[in-house]
């Protein structure tokens, strides 16, 4: 039977992808951030999950404002890397796991999470940057990926609590999968931490909020699940709402987890960058 072996929260700042793609990680600006990445990479290399479920948000790359699914599950065998305006990132295509993904779709929908099913989807920095953070620059990604896109672009996004409950349902879905080749599943929640990219408060970063969020996410996720949209907006900036995707990841883990690694760095681009690796006890 399949089980979830680890959860990772990871910011998905596009400039981090550029730094990796262009070999800038040892530069003065980037070196302190990438020092914090190393232990997570080493740990993932040892863990070698069979599949990664990546909970991320699309930034108007696959979905325009014409269609905005709240939760969209990727069922394809391959997800091309999106062109976000500068050509696709020079990273391998993302291979899916249709058999596991269809099982997740069935289990989740029968469990009353009515997902949008997506058979064709380009994946943007929300998904590819965390893969690069965790796996570096391989010829091919080390495992298949099941993408789960969450709307945090168009109001109203799902609540943190709904995301947490989705994570719990995802866990039930994974644990009822009996197919081969997906015994050990890692789940990633991407985005955040505090940042705001536009408007009068552009550049907002709130380190205190982010640290409290991380502490709470580890030790008392039910409480963190109660953070309202208004509080994210006020405390973590307009794009801080991306943190709800970390709650999907956390919901898929045990109530009590072991914190394997935590690194935060400010700033990377406009964001207080977070990386959190959790493991079931
Ligand atoms: C930045 C962060 C994001 O999460 C994003 O989607 C785009 C840009 C940034 O900090 O530059
Ligand atoms: Fe983002």
PDB file of C-alpha atoms and ligand atoms in Angstrom:
ATOM      1  CA  UNK A   1       0.000   0.000   0.000  1.00  0.00           C
ATOM      2  CA  UNK A   2       1.070   3.558  -0.620  1.00  0.00           C
ATOM      3  CA  UNK A   3       1.860   5.985   2.172  1.00  0.00           C
ATOM      4  CA  UNK A   4       2.994   9.557   2.584  1.00  0.00           C
ATOM      5  CA  UNK A   5       6.564   9.617   3.825  1.00  0.00           C
ATOM      6  CA  UNK A   6       7.346  13.321   3.872  1.00  0.00           C
ATOM      7  CA  UNK A   7       5.929  16.792   3.449  1.00  0.00           C
ATOM      8  CA  UNK A   8       7.797  19.821   2.187  1.00  0.00           C
ATOM      9  CA  UNK A   9       6.777  23.466   2.209  1.00  0.00           C
ATOM     10  CA  UNK A  10       8.755  25.521  -0.288  1.00  0.00           C
ATOM     11  CA  UNK A  11       8.534  29.042  -1.690  1.00  0.00           C
ATOM     12  CA  UNK A  12       8.438  29.148  -5.493  1.00  0.00           C
ATOM     13  CA  UNK A  13      10.105  32.473  -6.299  1.00  0.00           C
ATOM     14  CA  UNK A  14      10.823  32.592 -10.075  1.00  0.00           C
ATOM     15  CA  UNK A  15      14.202  34.289  -9.527  1.00  0.00           C
ATOM     16  CA  UNK A  16      15.365  31.196  -7.607  1.00  0.00           C
ATOM     17  CA  UNK A  17      14.732  29.197 -10.788  1.00  0.00           C
ATOM     18  CA  UNK A  18      16.702  31.728 -12.810  1.00  0.00           C
ATOM     19  CA  UNK A  19      19.603  31.525 -10.325  1.00  0.00           C
ATOM     20  CA  UNK A  20      19.698  27.719 -10.681  1.00  0.00           C
ATOM     21  CA  UNK A  21      19.256  27.722 -14.468  1.00  0.00           C
ATOM     22  CA  UNK A  22      22.020  30.311 -14.987  1.00  0.00           C
ATOM     23  CA  UNK A  23      24.503  28.920 -12.453  1.00  0.00           C
ATOM     24  CA  UNK A  24      24.295  31.932 -10.118  1.00  0.00           C
ATOM     25  CA  UNK A  25      23.753  30.020  -6.883  1.00  0.00           C
ATOM     26  CA  UNK A  26      27.235  30.802  -5.508  1.00  0.00           C
ATOM     27  CA  UNK A  27      26.826  34.553  -6.110  1.00  0.00           C
ATOM     28  CA  UNK A  28      26.881  36.818  -3.097  1.00  0.00           C
ATOM     29  CA  UNK A  29      23.142  37.461  -3.300  1.00  0.00           C
ATOM     30  CA  UNK A  30      22.148  33.812  -3.597  1.00  0.00           C
ATOM     31  CA  UNK A  31      24.747  31.840  -1.608  1.00  0.00           C
ATOM     32  CA  UNK A  32      23.143  32.346   1.842  1.00  0.00           C
ATOM     33  CA  UNK A  33      19.773  31.151   0.543  1.00  0.00           C
ATOM     34  CA  UNK A  34      21.224  28.098  -1.225  1.00  0.00           C
ATOM     35  CA  UNK A  35      23.207  27.132   1.888  1.00  0.00           C
ATOM     36  CA  UNK A  36      19.835  26.522   3.514  1.00  0.00           C
ATOM     37  CA  UNK A  37      18.709  24.416   0.555  1.00  0.00           C
ATOM     38  CA  UNK A  38      21.575  21.899   0.746  1.00  0.00           C
ATOM     39  CA  UNK A  39      20.365  19.833   3.743  1.00  0.00           C
ATOM     40  CA  UNK A  40      16.888  19.478   2.191  1.00  0.00           C
ATOM     41  CA  UNK A  41      18.418  18.311  -1.107  1.00  0.00           C
ATOM     42  CA  UNK A  42      20.625  15.772   0.656  1.00  0.00           C
ATOM     43  CA  UNK A  43      17.659  14.511   2.648  1.00  0.00           C
ATOM     44  CA  UNK A  44      15.458  14.157  -0.461  1.00  0.00           C
ATOM     45  CA  UNK A  45      18.274  12.355  -2.318  1.00  0.00           C
ATOM     46  CA  UNK A  46      18.340   9.813   0.489  1.00  0.00           C
ATOM     47  CA  UNK A  47      14.564   9.572   0.813  1.00  0.00           C
ATOM     48  CA  UNK A  48      14.048   8.896  -2.922  1.00  0.00           C
ATOM     49  CA  UNK A  49      10.231   9.087  -2.981  1.00  0.00           C
ATOM     50  CA  UNK A  50       8.454   7.112  -5.715  1.00  0.00           C
ATOM     51  CA  UNK A  51       6.118   9.998  -6.522  1.00  0.00           C
ATOM     52  CA  UNK A  52       5.743  13.655  -5.526  1.00  0.00           C
ATOM     53  CA  UNK A  53       2.319  15.229  -5.233  1.00  0.00           C
ATOM     54  CA  UNK A  54       2.973  18.919  -5.820  1.00  0.00           C
ATOM     55  CA  UNK A  55       0.315  21.282  -4.478  1.00  0.00           C
ATOM     56  CA  UNK A  56       0.983  24.620  -6.140  1.00  0.00           C
ATOM     57  CA  UNK A  57      -0.757  27.489  -7.822  1.00  0.00           C
ATOM     58  CA  UNK A  58      -0.821  28.318 -11.480  1.00  0.00           C
ATOM     59  CA  UNK A  59      -0.020  31.988 -12.203  1.00  0.00           C
ATOM     60  CA  UNK A  60      -2.237  32.449 -15.281  1.00  0.00           C
ATOM     61  CA  UNK A  61       0.012  30.088 -17.271  1.00  0.00           C
ATOM     62  CA  UNK A  62      -2.288  27.073 -17.759  1.00  0.00           C
ATOM     63  CA  UNK A  63      -5.490  28.811 -16.668  1.00  0.00           C
ATOM     64  CA  UNK A  64      -6.429  32.324 -17.677  1.00  0.00           C
ATOM     65  CA  UNK A  65      -9.224  34.214 -15.970  1.00  0.00           C
ATOM     66  CA  UNK A  66     -11.581  32.525 -18.460  1.00  0.00           C
ATOM     67  CA  UNK A  67     -11.538  29.372 -16.320  1.00  0.00           C
ATOM     68  CA  UNK A  68     -10.433  29.352 -12.689  1.00  0.00           C
ATOM     69  CA  UNK A  69     -10.700  25.935 -11.057  1.00  0.00           C
ATOM     70  CA  UNK A  70     -10.472  25.999  -7.267  1.00  0.00           C
ATOM     71  CA  UNK A  71      -8.694  22.618  -7.116  1.00  0.00           C
ATOM     72  CA  UNK A  72      -7.348  21.067 -10.352  1.00  0.00           C
ATOM     73  CA  UNK A  73      -5.701  17.652 -10.471  1.00  0.00           C
ATOM     74  CA  UNK A  74      -3.269  16.803 -13.292  1.00  0.00           C
ATOM     75  CA  UNK A  75      -3.962  13.384 -14.804  1.00  0.00           C
ATOM     76  CA  UNK A  76      -1.623  13.525 -17.793  1.00  0.00           C
ATOM     77  CA  UNK A  77       1.424  11.375 -18.495  1.00  0.00           C
ATOM     78  CA  UNK A  78       3.455  14.513 -19.163  1.00  0.00           C
ATOM     79  CA  UNK A  79       3.149  18.191 -18.276  1.00  0.00           C
ATOM     80  CA  UNK A  80       5.117  20.590 -20.478  1.00  0.00           C
ATOM     81  CA  UNK A  81       7.057  23.391 -18.834  1.00  0.00           C
ATOM     82  CA  UNK A  82       5.154  26.658 -19.328  1.00  0.00           C
ATOM     83  CA  UNK A  83       6.519  29.610 -21.267  1.00  0.00           C
ATOM     84  CA  UNK A  84       5.989  32.466 -18.816  1.00  0.00           C
ATOM     85  CA  UNK A  85       7.214  35.112 -21.214  1.00  0.00           C
ATOM     86  CA  UNK A  86      10.927  34.313 -21.510  1.00  0.00           C
ATOM     87  CA  UNK A  87      10.650  30.829 -23.055  1.00  0.00           C
ATOM     88  CA  UNK A  88      10.156  27.681 -20.984  1.00  0.00           C
ATOM     89  CA  UNK A  89      12.732  27.105 -18.213  1.00  0.00           C
ATOM     90  CA  UNK A  90      15.525  24.743 -19.326  1.00  0.00           C
ATOM     91  CA  UNK A  91      14.327  21.949 -17.057  1.00  0.00           C
ATOM     92  CA  UNK A  92      13.138  18.423 -17.908  1.00  0.00           C
ATOM     93  CA  UNK A  93       9.478  17.871 -18.752  1.00  0.00           C
ATOM     94  CA  UNK A  94       7.412  16.863 -15.745  1.00  0.00           C
ATOM     95  CA  UNK A  95       6.227  13.280 -16.075  1.00  0.00           C
ATOM     96  CA  UNK A  96       2.932  12.445 -14.400  1.00  0.00           C
ATOM     97  CA  UNK A  97       1.543   9.304 -12.804  1.00  0.00           C
ATOM     98  CA  UNK A  98      -1.870   8.853 -14.485  1.00  0.00           C
ATOM     99  CA  UNK A  99      -2.736   5.670 -12.613  1.00  0.00           C
ATOM    100  CA  UNK A 100      -2.167   7.184  -9.180  1.00  0.00           C
ATOM    101  CA  UNK A 101      -3.733  10.489 -10.270  1.00  0.00           C
ATOM    102  CA  UNK A 102      -6.941   8.776 -11.438  1.00  0.00           C
ATOM    103  CA  UNK A 103      -7.105   6.901  -8.170  1.00  0.00           C
ATOM    104  CA  UNK A 104      -6.694  10.178  -6.260  1.00  0.00           C
ATOM    105  CA  UNK A 105      -9.435  11.757  -8.386  1.00  0.00           C
ATOM    106  CA  UNK A 106     -11.852   8.945  -7.655  1.00  0.00           C
ATOM    107  CA  UNK A 107     -11.048   8.778  -3.964  1.00  0.00           C
ATOM    108  CA  UNK A 108     -11.185  12.556  -3.442  1.00  0.00           C
ATOM    109  CA  UNK A 109     -14.367  13.143  -5.405  1.00  0.00           C
ATOM    110  CA  UNK A 110     -16.161  10.271  -3.658  1.00  0.00           C
ATOM    111  CA  UNK A 111     -14.804  11.814  -0.426  1.00  0.00           C
ATOM    112  CA  UNK A 112     -16.697  15.018  -1.427  1.00  0.00           C
ATOM    113  CA  UNK A 113     -13.804  17.104  -2.766  1.00  0.00           C
ATOM    114  CA  UNK A 114     -15.074  17.987  -6.224  1.00  0.00           C
ATOM    115  CA  UNK A 115     -11.861  18.532  -8.150  1.00  0.00           C
ATOM    116  CA  UNK A 116     -11.461  19.750 -11.697  1.00  0.00           C
ATOM    117  CA  UNK A 117      -9.847  17.006 -13.781  1.00  0.00           C
ATOM    118  CA  UNK A 118      -7.100  18.249 -16.086  1.00  0.00           C
ATOM    119  CA  UNK A 119      -5.766  16.153 -18.954  1.00  0.00           C
ATOM    120  CA  UNK A 120      -3.567  18.822 -20.511  1.00  0.00           C
ATOM    121  CA  UNK A 121      -1.686  21.439 -18.542  1.00  0.00           C
ATOM    122  CA  UNK A 122       1.586  23.335 -18.741  1.00  0.00           C
ATOM    123  CA  UNK A 123       3.227  23.780 -15.345  1.00  0.00           C
ATOM    124  CA  UNK A 124       4.795  27.088 -14.309  1.00  0.00           C
ATOM    125  CA  UNK A 125       7.281  28.296 -11.689  1.00  0.00           C
ATOM    126  CA  UNK A 126       4.828  27.384  -8.926  1.00  0.00           C
ATOM    127  CA  UNK A 127       5.668  23.733  -9.609  1.00  0.00           C
ATOM    128  CA  UNK A 128       9.059  23.718 -11.353  1.00  0.00           C
ATOM    129  CA  UNK A 129      10.983  25.996  -8.991  1.00  0.00           C
ATOM    130  CA  UNK A 130      10.404  23.781  -5.920  1.00  0.00           C
ATOM    131  CA  UNK A 131      11.480  20.742  -7.992  1.00  0.00           C
ATOM    132  CA  UNK A 132      14.717  22.572  -8.839  1.00  0.00           C
ATOM    133  CA  UNK A 133      15.176  23.599  -5.203  1.00  0.00           C
ATOM    134  CA  UNK A 134      14.825  20.000  -4.024  1.00  0.00           C
ATOM    135  CA  UNK A 135      16.442  18.095  -6.912  1.00  0.00           C
ATOM    136  CA  UNK A 136      18.894  20.518  -8.558  1.00  0.00           C
ATOM    137  CA  UNK A 137      19.525  20.145 -12.291  1.00  0.00           C
ATOM    138  CA  UNK A 138      19.085  16.466 -13.221  1.00  0.00           C
ATOM    139  CA  UNK A 139      18.720  15.164 -16.804  1.00  0.00           C
ATOM    140  CA  UNK A 140      15.274  13.942 -15.777  1.00  0.00           C
ATOM    141  CA  UNK A 141      13.309  14.565 -12.581  1.00  0.00           C
ATOM    142  CA  UNK A 142      13.928  11.662 -10.201  1.00  0.00           C
ATOM    143  CA  UNK A 143      10.256  10.689  -9.886  1.00  0.00           C
ATOM    144  CA  UNK A 144       6.858  11.238 -11.462  1.00  0.00           C
ATOM    145  CA  UNK A 145       4.792  14.170 -10.240  1.00  0.00           C
ATOM    146  CA  UNK A 146       1.059  14.514  -9.666  1.00  0.00           C
ATOM    147  CA  UNK A 147       0.222  18.240  -9.856  1.00  0.00           C
ATOM    148  CA  UNK A 148      -2.614  19.654  -7.783  1.00  0.00           C
ATOM    149  CA  UNK A 149      -3.274  23.295  -8.627  1.00  0.00           C
ATOM    150  CA  UNK A 150      -5.081  25.516  -6.112  1.00  0.00           C
ATOM    151  CA  UNK A 151      -6.655  28.841  -7.041  1.00  0.00           C
ATOM    152  CA  UNK A 152      -5.098  31.676  -5.069  1.00  0.00           C
ATOM    153  CA  UNK A 153      -5.199  34.147  -7.977  1.00  0.00           C
ATOM    154  CA  UNK A 154      -8.870  35.036  -8.322  1.00  0.00           C
ATOM    155  CA  UNK A 155     -10.922  35.886  -5.224  1.00  0.00           C
ATOM    156  CA  UNK A 156     -12.331  33.848  -3.513  1.00  0.00           C
ATOM    157  CA  UNK A 157      -9.607  31.257  -2.955  1.00  0.00           C
ATOM    158  CA  UNK A 158     -10.380  28.238  -0.751  1.00  0.00           C
ATOM    159  CA  UNK A 159      -9.960  28.739   3.002  1.00  0.00           C
ATOM    160  CA  UNK A 160      -6.946  27.451   4.860  1.00  0.00           C
ATOM    161  CA  UNK A 161      -9.214  25.016   6.668  1.00  0.00           C
ATOM    162  CA  UNK A 162     -10.604  23.650   3.412  1.00  0.00           C
ATOM    163  CA  UNK A 163      -7.035  23.152   2.202  1.00  0.00           C
ATOM    164  CA  UNK A 164      -6.099  21.380   5.435  1.00  0.00           C
ATOM    165  CA  UNK A 165      -9.109  19.073   5.056  1.00  0.00           C
ATOM    166  CA  UNK A 166      -8.146  18.427   1.431  1.00  0.00           C
ATOM    167  CA  UNK A 167      -4.737  17.304   2.662  1.00  0.00           C
ATOM    168  CA  UNK A 168      -6.383  14.884   5.080  1.00  0.00           C
ATOM    169  CA  UNK A 169      -8.515  13.511   2.249  1.00  0.00           C
ATOM    170  CA  UNK A 170      -5.432  13.239   0.028  1.00  0.00           C
ATOM    171  CA  UNK A 171      -3.810  11.105   2.657  1.00  0.00           C
ATOM    172  CA  UNK A 172      -6.806   8.766   2.738  1.00  0.00           C
ATOM    173  CA  UNK A 173      -6.650   8.652  -1.053  1.00  0.00           C
ATOM    174  CA  UNK A 174      -2.946   7.800  -1.129  1.00  0.00           C
ATOM    175  CA  UNK A 175      -3.316   5.148   1.563  1.00  0.00           C
ATOM    176  CA  UNK A 176      -6.026   3.379  -0.427  1.00  0.00           C
ATOM    177  CA  UNK A 177      -3.846   3.089  -3.540  1.00  0.00           C
ATOM    178  CA  UNK A 178      -2.690  -0.444  -4.198  1.00  0.00           C
ATOM    179  CA  UNK A 179      -0.916   0.010  -7.549  1.00  0.00           C
ATOM    180  CA  UNK A 180       2.791  -0.551  -8.017  1.00  0.00           C
ATOM    181  CA  UNK A 181       5.451   2.144  -8.177  1.00  0.00           C
ATOM    182  CA  UNK A 182       3.911   4.634  -5.750  1.00  0.00           C
ATOM    183  CA  UNK A 183       4.595   3.073  -2.387  1.00  0.00           C
ATOM    184  CA  UNK A 184       6.415   6.074  -0.918  1.00  0.00           C
ATOM    185  CA  UNK A 185       4.856   9.418  -1.696  1.00  0.00           C
ATOM    186  CA  UNK A 186       6.177  12.866  -0.806  1.00  0.00           C
ATOM    187  CA  UNK A 187       3.866  15.858  -0.808  1.00  0.00           C
ATOM    188  CA  UNK A 188       4.969  19.420  -1.505  1.00  0.00           C
ATOM    189  CA  UNK A 189       3.071  22.612  -0.759  1.00  0.00           C
ATOM    190  CA  UNK A 190       4.556  25.580  -2.611  1.00  0.00           C
ATOM    191  CA  UNK A 191       4.353  29.376  -2.512  1.00  0.00           C
ATOM    192  CA  UNK A 192       4.568  31.989   0.191  1.00  0.00           C
ATOM    193  CA  UNK A 193       5.845  33.070   2.562  1.00  0.00           C
ATOM    194  CA  UNK A 194       4.884  36.719   3.031  1.00  0.00           C
ATOM    195  CA  UNK A 195       5.082  38.820  -0.110  1.00  0.00           C
ATOM    196  CA  UNK A 196       3.132  41.348  -2.085  1.00  0.00           C
ATOM    197  CA  UNK A 197       4.045  42.035  -5.692  1.00  0.00           C
ATOM    198  CA  UNK A 198       1.843  44.971  -6.594  1.00  0.00           C
ATOM    199  CA  UNK A 199       0.003  48.028  -5.326  1.00  0.00           C
ATOM    200  CA  UNK A 200       0.804  50.416  -2.495  1.00  0.00           C
ATOM    201  CA  UNK A 201       2.149  47.713  -0.217  1.00  0.00           C
ATOM    202  CA  UNK A 202       4.365  46.074  -2.878  1.00  0.00           C
ATOM    203  CA  UNK A 203       7.474  44.705  -1.211  1.00  0.00           C
ATOM    204  CA  UNK A 204       5.708  43.877   2.057  1.00  0.00           C
ATOM    205  CA  UNK A 205       7.471  41.158   4.053  1.00  0.00           C
ATOM    206  CA  UNK A 206       6.452  40.091   7.576  1.00  0.00           C
ATOM    207  CA  UNK A 207       9.088  37.837   9.086  1.00  0.00           C
ATOM    208  CA  UNK A 208       7.309  37.608  12.460  1.00  0.00           C
ATOM    209  CA  UNK A 209       4.089  36.366  10.855  1.00  0.00           C
ATOM    210  CA  UNK A 210       6.015  33.811   8.781  1.00  0.00           C
ATOM    211  CA  UNK A 211       7.903  32.367  11.753  1.00  0.00           C
ATOM    212  CA  UNK A 212       4.677  32.091  13.758  1.00  0.00           C
ATOM    213  CA  UNK A 213       3.068  30.395  10.747  1.00  0.00           C
ATOM    214  CA  UNK A 214       5.904  27.857  10.508  1.00  0.00           C
ATOM    215  CA  UNK A 215       5.904  27.127  14.242  1.00  0.00           C
ATOM    216  CA  UNK A 216       2.130  26.698  14.206  1.00  0.00           C
ATOM    217  CA  UNK A 217       2.126  24.616  11.032  1.00  0.00           C
ATOM    218  CA  UNK A 218       4.483  22.129  12.671  1.00  0.00           C
ATOM    219  CA  UNK A 219       2.977  21.989  16.165  1.00  0.00           C
ATOM    220  CA  UNK A 220      -0.655  23.121  15.949  1.00  0.00           C
ATOM    221  CA  UNK A 221      -1.863  22.962  12.336  1.00  0.00           C
ATOM    222  CA  UNK A 222      -5.559  23.012  13.298  1.00  0.00           C
ATOM    223  CA  UNK A 223      -5.017  26.500  14.744  1.00  0.00           C
ATOM    224  CA  UNK A 224      -3.105  27.665  11.650  1.00  0.00           C
ATOM    225  CA  UNK A 225      -5.918  26.293   9.489  1.00  0.00           C
ATOM    226  CA  UNK A 226      -8.140  28.930  11.124  1.00  0.00           C
ATOM    227  CA  UNK A 227      -6.156  31.904   9.762  1.00  0.00           C
ATOM    228  CA  UNK A 228      -8.591  33.960   7.681  1.00  0.00           C
ATOM    229  CA  UNK A 229      -8.086  35.422   4.234  1.00  0.00           C
ATOM    230  CA  UNK A 230      -8.138  38.905   5.753  1.00  0.00           C
ATOM    231  CA  UNK A 231      -5.350  38.000   8.142  1.00  0.00           C
ATOM    232  CA  UNK A 232      -3.172  36.591   5.323  1.00  0.00           C
ATOM    233  CA  UNK A 233      -3.817  39.715   3.292  1.00  0.00           C
ATOM    234  CA  UNK A 234      -3.133  42.111   6.142  1.00  0.00           C
ATOM    235  CA  UNK A 235      -0.162  40.299   7.708  1.00  0.00           C
ATOM    236  CA  UNK A 236       1.490  38.438   4.832  1.00  0.00           C
ATOM    237  CA  UNK A 237       0.570  40.616   1.840  1.00  0.00           C
ATOM    238  CA  UNK A 238      -1.664  39.884  -1.112  1.00  0.00           C
ATOM    239  CA  UNK A 239       0.404  36.920  -2.308  1.00  0.00           C
ATOM    240  CA  UNK A 240       0.925  35.573   1.209  1.00  0.00           C
ATOM    241  CA  UNK A 241      -2.332  33.675   0.618  1.00  0.00           C
ATOM    242  CA  UNK A 242      -0.163  31.132  -1.238  1.00  0.00           C
ATOM    243  CA  UNK A 243       0.600  29.720   2.218  1.00  0.00           C
ATOM    244  CA  UNK A 244      -2.755  27.903   2.207  1.00  0.00           C
ATOM    245  CA  UNK A 245      -1.075  25.345  -0.056  1.00  0.00           C
ATOM    246  CA  UNK A 246       1.302  24.460   2.775  1.00  0.00           C
ATOM    247  CA  UNK A 247      -1.826  23.508   4.742  1.00  0.00           C
ATOM    248  CA  UNK A 248      -2.760  20.901   2.122  1.00  0.00           C
ATOM    249  CA  UNK A 249       0.679  19.377   2.622  1.00  0.00           C
ATOM    250  CA  UNK A 250       0.394  19.532   6.418  1.00  0.00           C
ATOM    251  CA  UNK A 251      -3.086  17.957   6.391  1.00  0.00           C
ATOM    252  CA  UNK A 252      -1.665  14.923   4.612  1.00  0.00           C
ATOM    253  CA  UNK A 253       0.746  14.236   7.500  1.00  0.00           C
ATOM    254  CA  UNK A 254       0.294  12.928  11.039  1.00  0.00           C
ATOM    255  CA  UNK A 255      -1.002  15.341  13.705  1.00  0.00           C
ATOM    256  CA  UNK A 256       2.460  15.079  15.289  1.00  0.00           C
ATOM    257  CA  UNK A 257       5.414  15.291  12.931  1.00  0.00           C
ATOM    258  CA  UNK A 258       9.177  15.531  13.127  1.00  0.00           C
ATOM    259  CA  UNK A 259      10.706  18.693  11.717  1.00  0.00           C
ATOM    260  CA  UNK A 260      13.647  17.504   9.634  1.00  0.00           C
ATOM    261  CA  UNK A 261      14.821  20.834   8.264  1.00  0.00           C
ATOM    262  CA  UNK A 262      13.809  24.475   8.249  1.00  0.00           C
ATOM    263  CA  UNK A 263      15.502  27.317   6.412  1.00  0.00           C
ATOM    264  CA  UNK A 264      14.226  30.829   5.870  1.00  0.00           C
ATOM    265  CA  UNK A 265      15.913  33.667   4.061  1.00  0.00           C
ATOM    266  CA  UNK A 266      14.993  37.259   3.383  1.00  0.00           C
ATOM    267  CA  UNK A 267      14.855  38.520   0.771  1.00  0.00           C
ATOM    268  CA  UNK A 268      14.814  36.388  -2.314  1.00  0.00           C
ATOM    269  CA  UNK A 269      13.346  38.721  -4.890  1.00  0.00           C
ATOM    270  CA  UNK A 270      10.279  40.154  -3.113  1.00  0.00           C
ATOM    271  CA  UNK A 271       9.665  37.225  -0.820  1.00  0.00           C
ATOM    272  CA  UNK A 272      10.602  35.930   2.605  1.00  0.00           C
ATOM    273  CA  UNK A 273      11.649  32.519   1.362  1.00  0.00           C
ATOM    274  CA  UNK A 274      10.735  29.430   3.364  1.00  0.00           C
ATOM    275  CA  UNK A 275      11.723  25.790   3.176  1.00  0.00           C
ATOM    276  CA  UNK A 276      10.321  23.284   5.664  1.00  0.00           C
ATOM    277  CA  UNK A 277      10.814  19.511   5.589  1.00  0.00           C
ATOM    278  CA  UNK A 278       8.531  17.370   7.744  1.00  0.00           C
ATOM    279  CA  UNK A 279       8.356  13.661   8.322  1.00  0.00           C
ATOM    280  CA  UNK A 280       5.761  11.424   9.938  1.00  0.00           C
ATOM    281  CA  UNK A 281       7.039   9.999  13.232  1.00  0.00           C
TER     282      UNK A 281
HETATM  283  C1  LIG B   1       7.688  36.198  -6.597  1.00  0.00           C
HETATM  284  C2  LIG B   1       7.104  35.283  -5.726  1.00  0.00           C
HETATM  285  C3  LIG B   1       6.084  34.447  -6.163  1.00  0.00           C
HETATM  286  O1  LIG B   1       5.445  33.535  -5.376  1.00  0.00           O
HETATM  287  C4  LIG B   1       5.649  34.505  -7.478  1.00  0.00           C
HETATM  288  O2  LIG B   1       4.695  33.652  -7.880  1.00  0.00           O
HETATM  289  C5  LIG B   1       6.215  35.423  -8.358  1.00  0.00           C
HETATM  290  C6  LIG B   1       7.239  36.266  -7.904  1.00  0.00           C
HETATM  291  C7  LIG B   1       8.808  37.095  -6.165  1.00  0.00           C
HETATM  292  O3  LIG B   1       9.088  37.201  -4.969  1.00  0.00           O
HETATM  293  O4  LIG B   1       9.449  37.690  -7.039  1.00  0.00           O
HETATM  294 FE1  LIG B   2       3.596  32.664  -6.513  1.00  0.00          FE
END
